Amino acid sequence: MLLSAVVTIGTLLGSASATTAKLTAVISGDFNITNYRLYPENSDYDSRNKKLYLGSNFNASVLEYDPFTTQQKVITFEGITGNSNYHISGVDYDSYTGYVYFSANAGEPFVSRGANLTGSNKLIKYDPVAGKVVWEASMDNFAATVEKETGSAVNGFEDMEQDASGNCYYSAAYGGAIAKVSSGGEVTSFYVPKHINNSVASYQGLVWTNNKLIAHDDSVSQLVYFDTTSTSPEPVNITTTGLPSTLVLDCDGLYFPPKYNNKILLCSSDSQDAIYVFKSSDVWRTTRFLGSVANPITGSALPTSTVQIEQSIYINEEYFLDSGAFDAAGNRSVFPYVDITSKVASLANAHS
């Protein structure tokens, strides 16, 4: 499939005119990012500063990308970047504060598909204006406490989401425990299952709205929410209609495209090679499955996440098998972003 370039309207002449041009520009159409061994599993768009942040999974670094000029900057982290024990798998822009969060997580739990739950994990809070790390919060004590209390190890940290008060929730896919990290970097326990099954991935993809932390429990193919105002939160099933009963759905990522005001939820399903679209009219007590958008990239690309850049929605493609082994870097340099704006709109508008 031939991918077109980003379409921009406006001429970038100087700093002042460049700013004006960005405000009037339109980002649409498929595009490629060329960066050797980038392998982004997740990305998110800083709508204030007009930058896309991509986790360079196997380099354990972050790429800052300007979709208007195509300029790139690599962000590195001492003790993490270039350390093969770490992946940077998760990226999340906090629209409330303007900070960006990165997951510097152990790679082995994912490489081994849950067989090896060792390795350290850090949540990184980054100030994109100052261009520096605000803090790094280690999950070592949290994971050790969970194991001591339950007798079961948890790991596979990757997904995170923020509430309106600046707290960040960071989940361990294997074991289903969720840490809560304050705006100052203090780590506490938000949720620990009474009975831990760490042999399969459970809570994947996190989004937040109206005091509900929404996740997908891949172990039972179920959307759930947690009440973030509760002192003892428990998962509550979100009643879902329209989804084929025989479908075993996984959601590597969940995403609220900002243009739909948290009413449309996108599930990035690796196993189905598609983006599943859900809608709620009652603040996610219930939801309706609207349909799916097939991944148009054929071959080994997986639609691991989605991101809205300005008013367009894109699939972030990851290539887990380039090296021949699962979840390891190959030698790829070109990574596509596929515009699915109109396809999502067709589903959303058909059920408005």
CSV table of C-alpha atoms in Angstrom, one decimal:
chain,number,residue,atom,x,y,z
A,1,MET,CA,0.0,0.0,0.0
A,2,LEU,CA,1.4,3.4,-1.0
A,3,LEU,CA,1.2,5.9,1.8
A,4,SER,CA,0.8,9.6,1.0
A,5,ALA,CA,2.5,12.4,2.9
A,6,VAL,CA,0.9,14.5,5.6
A,7,VAL,CA,-1.2,17.2,4.0
A,8,THR,CA,-0.5,20.6,5.4
A,9,ILE,CA,-2.0,23.9,4.5
A,10,GLY,CA,0.0,27.0,5.3
A,11,THR,CA,3.6,28.1,4.6
A,12,LEU,CA,6.2,27.7,7.3
A,13,LEU,CA,8.5,30.7,6.8
A,14,GLY,CA,9.5,32.0,10.2
A,15,SER,CA,8.7,31.3,13.8
A,16,ALA,CA,5.7,33.7,13.9
A,17,SER,CA,4.4,32.6,10.5
A,18,ALA,CA,5.1,29.0,11.4
A,19,THR,CA,2.9,29.3,14.5
A,20,THR,CA,0.1,30.9,12.4
A,21,ALA,CA,0.4,28.2,9.8
A,22,LYS,CA,0.1,25.4,12.3
A,23,LEU,CA,-3.1,26.9,13.7
A,24,THR,CA,-4.6,26.9,10.2
A,25,ALA,CA,-3.1,23.7,8.9
A,26,VAL,CA,-5.0,20.5,8.2
A,27,ILE,CA,-3.4,17.1,9.0
A,28,SER,CA,-5.0,14.3,7.0
A,29,GLY,CA,-4.1,11.3,4.9
A,30,ASP,CA,-1.7,8.4,5.5
A,31,PHE,CA,1.9,9.2,6.2
A,32,ASN,CA,5.2,7.5,7.2
A,33,ILE,CA,7.7,8.3,9.9
A,34,THR,CA,11.2,7.3,9.0
A,35,ASN,CA,13.4,6.4,11.9
A,36,TYR,CA,15.6,3.3,12.2
A,37,ARG,CA,14.3,0.7,14.6
A,38,LEU,CA,11.6,3.0,15.9
A,39,TYR,CA,9.0,0.3,16.4
A,40,PRO,CA,6.3,2.4,18.2
A,41,GLU,CA,3.7,0.4,20.1
A,42,ASN,CA,2.0,3.5,21.4
A,43,SER,CA,1.9,7.2,20.6
A,44,ASP,CA,0.0,10.3,21.7
A,45,TYR,CA,-0.4,13.8,20.4
A,46,ASP,CA,0.3,16.9,22.5
A,47,SER,CA,-2.4,19.2,21.1
A,48,ARG,CA,-1.1,22.2,22.9
A,49,ASN,CA,2.4,22.1,21.5
A,50,LYS,CA,1.5,20.3,18.3
A,51,LYS,CA,3.9,17.4,18.8
A,52,LEU,CA,3.5,13.6,18.4
A,53,TYR,CA,5.3,11.5,21.0
A,54,LEU,CA,6.1,7.9,20.0
A,55,GLY,CA,7.6,5.2,22.3
A,56,SER,CA,10.6,3.7,20.6
A,57,ASN,CA,9.8,0.3,22.1
A,58,PHE,CA,13.1,-1.6,21.8
A,59,ASN,CA,15.4,1.4,22.0
A,60,ALA,CA,13.7,2.5,25.3
A,61,SER,CA,13.6,6.1,24.1
A,62,VAL,CA,10.9,8.5,22.9
A,63,LEU,CA,10.6,10.2,19.5
A,64,GLU,CA,9.2,13.7,19.5
A,65,TYR,CA,7.8,14.3,16.0
A,66,ASP,CA,6.4,17.5,14.4
A,67,PRO,CA,3.7,16.4,11.9
A,68,PHE,CA,3.8,19.9,10.3
A,69,THR,CA,7.5,20.0,9.6
A,70,THR,CA,8.5,16.3,10.0
A,71,GLN,CA,11.3,17.4,12.3
A,72,GLN,CA,12.3,14.8,14.9
A,73,LYS,CA,14.0,14.8,18.3
A,74,VAL,CA,15.0,11.7,20.3
A,75,ILE,CA,14.4,11.9,24.0
A,76,THR,CA,16.6,9.6,26.1
A,77,PHE,CA,16.5,8.5,29.7
A,78,GLU,CA,19.5,7.8,31.9
A,79,GLY,CA,19.8,4.1,32.9
A,80,ILE,CA,16.8,3.2,30.6
A,81,THR,CA,17.6,4.1,27.0
A,82,GLY,CA,19.9,1.5,25.5
A,83,ASN,CA,19.2,-0.9,28.4
A,84,SER,CA,17.8,-4.1,26.9
A,85,ASN,CA,15.8,-4.8,30.1
A,86,TYR,CA,13.5,-1.9,29.3
A,87,HIS,CA,10.9,-1.2,26.6
A,88,ILE,CA,9.1,2.0,26.3
A,89,SER,CA,5.7,0.6,25.4
A,90,GLY,CA,3.3,3.2,26.7
A,91,VAL,CA,2.8,6.9,25.9
A,92,ASP,CA,0.0,9.1,27.2
A,93,TYR,CA,-0.7,12.8,26.9
A,94,ASP,CA,-2.5,14.4,29.8
A,95,SER,CA,-4.9,16.9,28.3
A,96,TYR,CA,-5.6,18.3,31.8
A,97,THR,CA,-2.1,19.3,32.7
A,98,GLY,CA,-0.1,19.2,29.4
A,99,TYR,CA,2.4,16.7,30.7
A,100,VAL,CA,3.3,13.5,28.8
A,101,TYR,CA,3.7,10.1,30.5
A,102,PHE,CA,5.9,7.3,29.3
A,103,SER,CA,6.0,3.6,30.5
A,104,ALA,CA,9.6,2.4,30.8
A,105,ASN,CA,8.6,-1.2,31.5
A,106,ALA,CA,10.2,-4.6,31.7
A,107,GLY,CA,10.2,-6.2,28.3
A,108,GLU,CA,10.5,-9.8,29.5
A,109,PRO,CA,6.9,-10.2,30.7
A,110,PHE,CA,5.7,-9.4,27.1
A,111,VAL,CA,8.5,-11.2,25.3
A,112,SER,CA,7.6,-14.4,27.3
A,113,ARG,CA,3.9,-13.8,27.1
A,114,GLY,CA,3.6,-13.9,30.9
A,115,ALA,CA,5.9,-16.8,31.6
A,116,ASN,CA,8.6,-14.6,33.1
A,117,LEU,CA,7.3,-11.8,35.3
A,118,THR,CA,10.6,-10.3,36.4
A,119,GLY,CA,12.0,-6.9,35.7
A,120,SER,CA,11.7,-3.3,36.9
A,121,ASN,CA,9.1,-0.8,35.7
A,122,LYS,CA,9.1,3.0,35.9
A,123,LEU,CA,6.4,5.6,35.1
A,124,ILE,CA,8.0,8.7,33.7
A,125,LYS,CA,6.3,12.2,33.8
A,126,TYR,CA,7.7,14.5,31.2
A,127,ASP,CA,7.3,18.3,30.7
A,128,PRO,CA,7.2,18.9,27.0
A,129,VAL,CA,7.6,22.7,27.3
A,130,ALA,CA,10.7,22.5,29.5
A,131,GLY,CA,11.9,19.4,27.7
A,132,LYS,CA,12.8,17.5,30.8
A,133,VAL,CA,11.7,14.7,33.1
A,134,VAL,CA,9.6,15.8,36.1
A,135,TRP,CA,10.0,12.5,37.9
A,136,GLU,CA,10.4,8.8,37.5
A,137,ALA,CA,8.2,6.6,39.8
A,138,SER,CA,9.4,3.0,40.3
A,139,MET,CA,6.9,0.2,40.6
A,140,ASP,CA,9.3,-2.1,42.4
A,141,ASN,CA,7.9,-1.6,45.9
A,142,PHE,CA,4.3,-1.7,44.7
A,143,ALA,CA,4.9,-5.0,42.9
A,144,ALA,CA,6.8,-6.5,45.8
A,145,THR,CA,4.0,-5.5,48.2
A,146,VAL,CA,1.3,-7.1,46.0
A,147,GLU,CA,3.4,-10.3,45.8
A,148,LYS,CA,3.9,-10.3,49.6
A,149,GLU,CA,0.2,-9.8,50.3
A,150,THR,CA,-1.2,-12.2,47.6
A,151,GLY,CA,1.6,-14.7,47.0
A,152,SER,CA,1.5,-13.9,43.3
A,153,ALA,CA,3.8,-11.8,41.1
A,154,VAL,CA,2.4,-9.0,38.9
A,155,ASN,CA,4.1,-7.4,36.0
A,156,GLY,CA,3.5,-6.3,32.4
A,157,PHE,CA,3.1,-2.6,33.1
A,158,GLU,CA,2.4,-0.6,30.0
A,159,ASP,CA,-0.9,1.3,30.0
A,160,MET,CA,-1.6,4.4,32.0
A,161,GLU,CA,-4.3,7.1,32.3
A,162,GLN,CA,-4.8,10.3,34.2
A,163,ASP,CA,-7.7,11.8,36.1
A,164,ALA,CA,-8.7,15.4,36.3
A,165,SER,CA,-6.8,15.8,39.6
A,166,GLY,CA,-3.4,14.8,38.2
A,167,ASN,CA,-3.3,11.3,39.4
A,168,CYS,CA,-2.0,8.6,37.0
A,169,TYR,CA,-3.2,5.0,37.0
A,170,TYR,CA,-0.7,2.4,35.8
A,171,SER,CA,-1.7,-1.2,35.3
A,172,ALA,CA,0.1,-4.5,35.3
A,173,ALA,CA,-1.4,-6.6,32.5
A,174,TYR,CA,-0.3,-9.9,34.1
A,175,GLY,CA,-1.9,-10.0,37.5
A,176,GLY,CA,-4.3,-7.1,37.0
A,177,ALA,CA,-3.0,-4.9,39.8
A,178,ILE,CA,-3.3,-1.1,39.2
A,179,ALA,CA,-1.0,1.5,40.9
A,180,LYS,CA,-2.1,5.0,41.5
A,181,VAL,CA,0.6,7.7,41.2
A,182,SER,CA,0.0,11.2,42.5
A,183,SER,CA,0.9,14.3,40.6
A,184,GLY,CA,4.0,14.5,42.8
A,185,GLY,CA,5.1,10.9,42.0
A,186,GLU,CA,3.9,9.1,45.1
A,187,VAL,CA,3.0,5.5,44.4
A,188,THR,CA,0.0,3.8,46.2
A,189,SER,CA,-2.2,0.9,45.5
A,190,PHE,CA,-5.5,1.6,43.6
A,191,TYR,CA,-6.7,-2.0,42.9
A,192,VAL,CA,-5.4,-5.5,43.6
A,193,PRO,CA,-7.5,-8.5,42.7
A,194,LYS,CA,-8.5,-10.8,45.5
A,195,HIS,CA,-7.6,-13.8,43.3
A,196,ILE,CA,-4.7,-13.1,40.9
A,197,ASN,CA,-4.3,-15.0,37.7
A,198,ASN,CA,-1.0,-13.8,36.3
A,199,SER,CA,-0.8,-16.5,33.5
A,200,VAL,CA,-2.8,-14.4,31.1
A,201,ALA,CA,-3.1,-10.7,30.3
A,202,SER,CA,-6.1,-9.0,32.0
A,203,TYR,CA,-6.5,-5.2,32.2
A,204,GLN,CA,-5.3,-3.6,29.0
A,205,GLY,CA,-5.8,-0.1,27.7
A,206,LEU,CA,-6.9,2.5,30.2
A,207,VAL,CA,-9.1,5.6,29.6
A,208,TRP,CA,-10.8,7.9,32.2
A,209,THR,CA,-13.9,10.0,32.2
A,210,ASN,CA,-16.4,11.2,34.9
A,211,ASN,CA,-14.6,9.3,37.7
A,212,LYS,CA,-14.6,6.1,35.8
A,213,LEU,CA,-11.3,4.4,34.9
A,214,ILE,CA,-12.2,2.1,32.0
A,215,ALA,CA,-10.2,-0.9,31.0
A,216,HIS,CA,-10.6,-4.0,28.9
A,217,ASP,CA,-10.2,-7.3,30.7
A,218,ASP,CA,-8.7,-9.4,28.0
A,219,SER,CA,-8.9,-12.6,30.1
A,220,VAL,CA,-12.7,-12.6,29.8
A,221,SER,CA,-13.2,-10.2,26.8
A,222,GLN,CA,-15.1,-7.6,28.8
A,223,LEU,CA,-15.0,-3.8,29.2
A,224,VAL,CA,-15.1,-2.7,32.8
A,225,TYR,CA,-14.8,0.4,34.8
A,226,PHE,CA,-13.5,1.3,38.3
A,227,ASP,CA,-14.9,4.2,40.4
A,228,THR,CA,-11.9,6.4,41.0
A,229,THR,CA,-13.6,8.1,44.0
A,230,SER,CA,-14.0,4.8,45.8
A,231,THR,CA,-11.7,3.8,48.7
A,232,SER,CA,-12.1,0.1,47.7
A,233,PRO,CA,-12.7,0.1,43.9
A,234,GLU,CA,-13.9,-3.1,42.2
A,235,PRO,CA,-14.3,-3.7,38.4
A,236,VAL,CA,-17.9,-3.2,37.2
A,237,ASN,CA,-18.8,-4.8,33.9
A,238,ILE,CA,-20.0,-2.3,31.2
A,239,THR,CA,-23.1,-3.8,29.6
A,240,THR,CA,-22.2,-4.2,25.9
A,241,THR,CA,-24.8,-4.7,23.1
A,242,GLY,CA,-24.2,-5.6,19.5
A,243,LEU,CA,-20.9,-7.4,19.9
A,244,PRO,CA,-21.0,-10.9,18.4
A,245,SER,CA,-21.2,-13.4,21.3
A,246,THR,CA,-18.6,-15.7,19.7
A,247,LEU,CA,-16.0,-13.0,19.4
A,248,VAL,CA,-13.1,-13.2,21.9
A,249,LEU,CA,-11.9,-9.6,21.8
A,250,ASP,CA,-8.5,-8.3,23.0
A,251,CYS,CA,-7.7,-4.6,23.4
A,252,ASP,CA,-4.0,-3.8,23.2
A,253,GLY,CA,-5.1,-0.2,23.6
A,254,LEU,CA,-8.2,1.9,24.4
A,255,TYR,CA,-8.6,5.4,23.2
A,256,PHE,CA,-11.1,8.3,23.4
A,257,PRO,CA,-10.6,10.4,20.3
A,258,PRO,CA,-11.0,13.9,21.6
A,259,LYS,CA,-13.3,15.0,18.8
A,260,TYR,CA,-16.0,12.7,20.1
A,261,ASN,CA,-16.0,14.1,23.7
A,262,ASN,CA,-15.4,10.7,25.4
A,263,LYS,CA,-18.5,9.1,23.8
A,264,ILE,CA,-16.7,7.0,21.2
A,265,LEU,CA,-14.1,4.4,22.4
A,266,LEU,CA,-11.6,2.7,20.1
A,267,CYS,CA,-10.3,-0.7,20.9
A,268,SER,CA,-7.1,-1.7,19.1
A,269,SER,CA,-7.4,-5.5,18.7
A,270,ASP,CA,-4.2,-7.3,17.6
A,271,SER,CA,-5.9,-10.7,17.3
A,272,GLN,CA,-8.6,-9.4,15.1
A,273,ASP,CA,-6.3,-7.0,13.2
A,274,ALA,CA,-8.8,-4.3,13.5
A,275,ILE,CA,-10.1,-1.3,15.4
A,276,TYR,CA,-13.3,-1.9,17.3
A,277,VAL,CA,-15.6,1.1,17.8
A,278,PHE,CA,-17.9,1.5,20.8
A,279,LYS,CA,-20.3,4.3,21.8
A,280,SER,CA,-21.9,5.2,25.1
A,281,SER,CA,-24.7,7.7,25.8
A,282,ASP,CA,-24.8,7.2,29.6
A,283,VAL,CA,-21.2,7.9,30.6
A,284,TRP,CA,-20.1,4.3,30.1
A,285,ARG,CA,-22.5,2.4,32.3
A,286,THR,CA,-23.5,0.7,29.0
A,287,THR,CA,-22.1,0.7,25.5
A,288,ARG,CA,-23.0,-0.3,22.0
A,289,PHE,CA,-20.7,-1.9,19.6
A,290,LEU,CA,-20.8,0.0,16.3
A,291,GLY,CA,-18.6,-2.0,14.1
A,292,SER,CA,-14.9,-2.4,13.2
A,293,VAL,CA,-12.3,-0.8,11.0
A,294,ALA,CA,-10.1,-3.4,9.4
A,295,ASN,CA,-6.4,-2.7,9.4
A,296,PRO,CA,-5.6,-1.8,5.8
A,297,ILE,CA,-1.9,-2.6,6.2
A,298,THR,CA,-1.3,-6.2,5.3
A,299,GLY,CA,1.5,-8.5,6.4
A,300,SER,CA,2.9,-8.4,9.9
A,301,ALA,CA,1.7,-5.0,11.0
A,302,LEU,CA,-0.5,-4.9,14.1
A,303,PRO,CA,-2.8,-2.0,15.0
A,304,THR,CA,-1.6,-1.7,18.5
A,305,SER,CA,-3.0,1.8,19.2
A,306,THR,CA,-4.8,4.8,17.8
A,307,VAL,CA,-4.2,8.5,18.0
A,308,GLN,CA,-5.9,11.7,17.0
A,309,ILE,CA,-3.6,14.3,15.4
A,310,GLU,CA,-5.5,17.6,15.0
A,311,GLN,CA,-8.9,16.4,13.6
A,312,SER,CA,-7.7,13.1,12.0
A,313,ILE,CA,-7.6,9.7,13.6
A,314,TYR,CA,-4.7,7.3,12.9
A,315,ILE,CA,-3.7,3.7,13.5
A,316,ASN,CA,-0.3,3.3,15.1
A,317,GLU,CA,1.2,0.2,13.5
A,318,GLU,CA,3.7,-2.1,15.3
A,319,TYR,CA,5.8,-4.9,13.8
A,320,PHE,CA,6.5,-7.4,16.6
A,321,LEU,CA,7.9,-10.2,14.3
A,322,ASP,CA,10.4,-8.4,12.1
A,323,SER,CA,13.4,-10.2,13.7
A,324,GLY,CA,11.7,-13.6,13.5
A,325,ALA,CA,11.3,-13.7,17.2
A,326,PHE,CA,8.2,-12.2,19.0
A,327,ASP,CA,8.5,-8.7,20.4
A,328,ALA,CA,12.1,-8.0,19.3
A,329,ALA,CA,13.6,-5.3,17.0
A,330,GLY,CA,14.3,-6.0,13.4
A,331,ASN,CA,15.9,-3.6,10.9
A,332,ARG,CA,12.8,-1.6,9.8
A,333,SER,CA,13.1,2.2,9.2
A,334,VAL,CA,9.7,3.2,7.8
A,335,PHE,CA,6.6,3.1,10.1
A,336,PRO,CA,3.2,4.0,8.7
A,337,TYR,CA,0.3,5.9,10.2
A,338,VAL,CA,-3.0,5.1,8.6
A,339,ASP,CA,-5.8,7.6,8.5
A,340,ILE,CA,-9.1,6.0,9.5
A,341,THR,CA,-11.0,9.3,10.3
A,342,SER,CA,-13.8,8.8,7.7
A,343,LYS,CA,-14.3,5.1,8.6
A,344,VAL,CA,-14.7,5.9,12.3
A,345,ALA,CA,-17.0,8.8,11.4
A,346,SER,CA,-19.2,6.6,9.2
A,347,LEU,CA,-19.7,4.2,12.1
A,348,ALA,CA,-20.3,6.9,14.6
A,349,ASN,CA,-22.7,8.9,12.4
A,350,ALA,CA,-24.7,5.8,11.4
A,351,HIS,CA,-25.6,5.3,15.1
A,352,SER,CA,-26.0,8.9,16.2
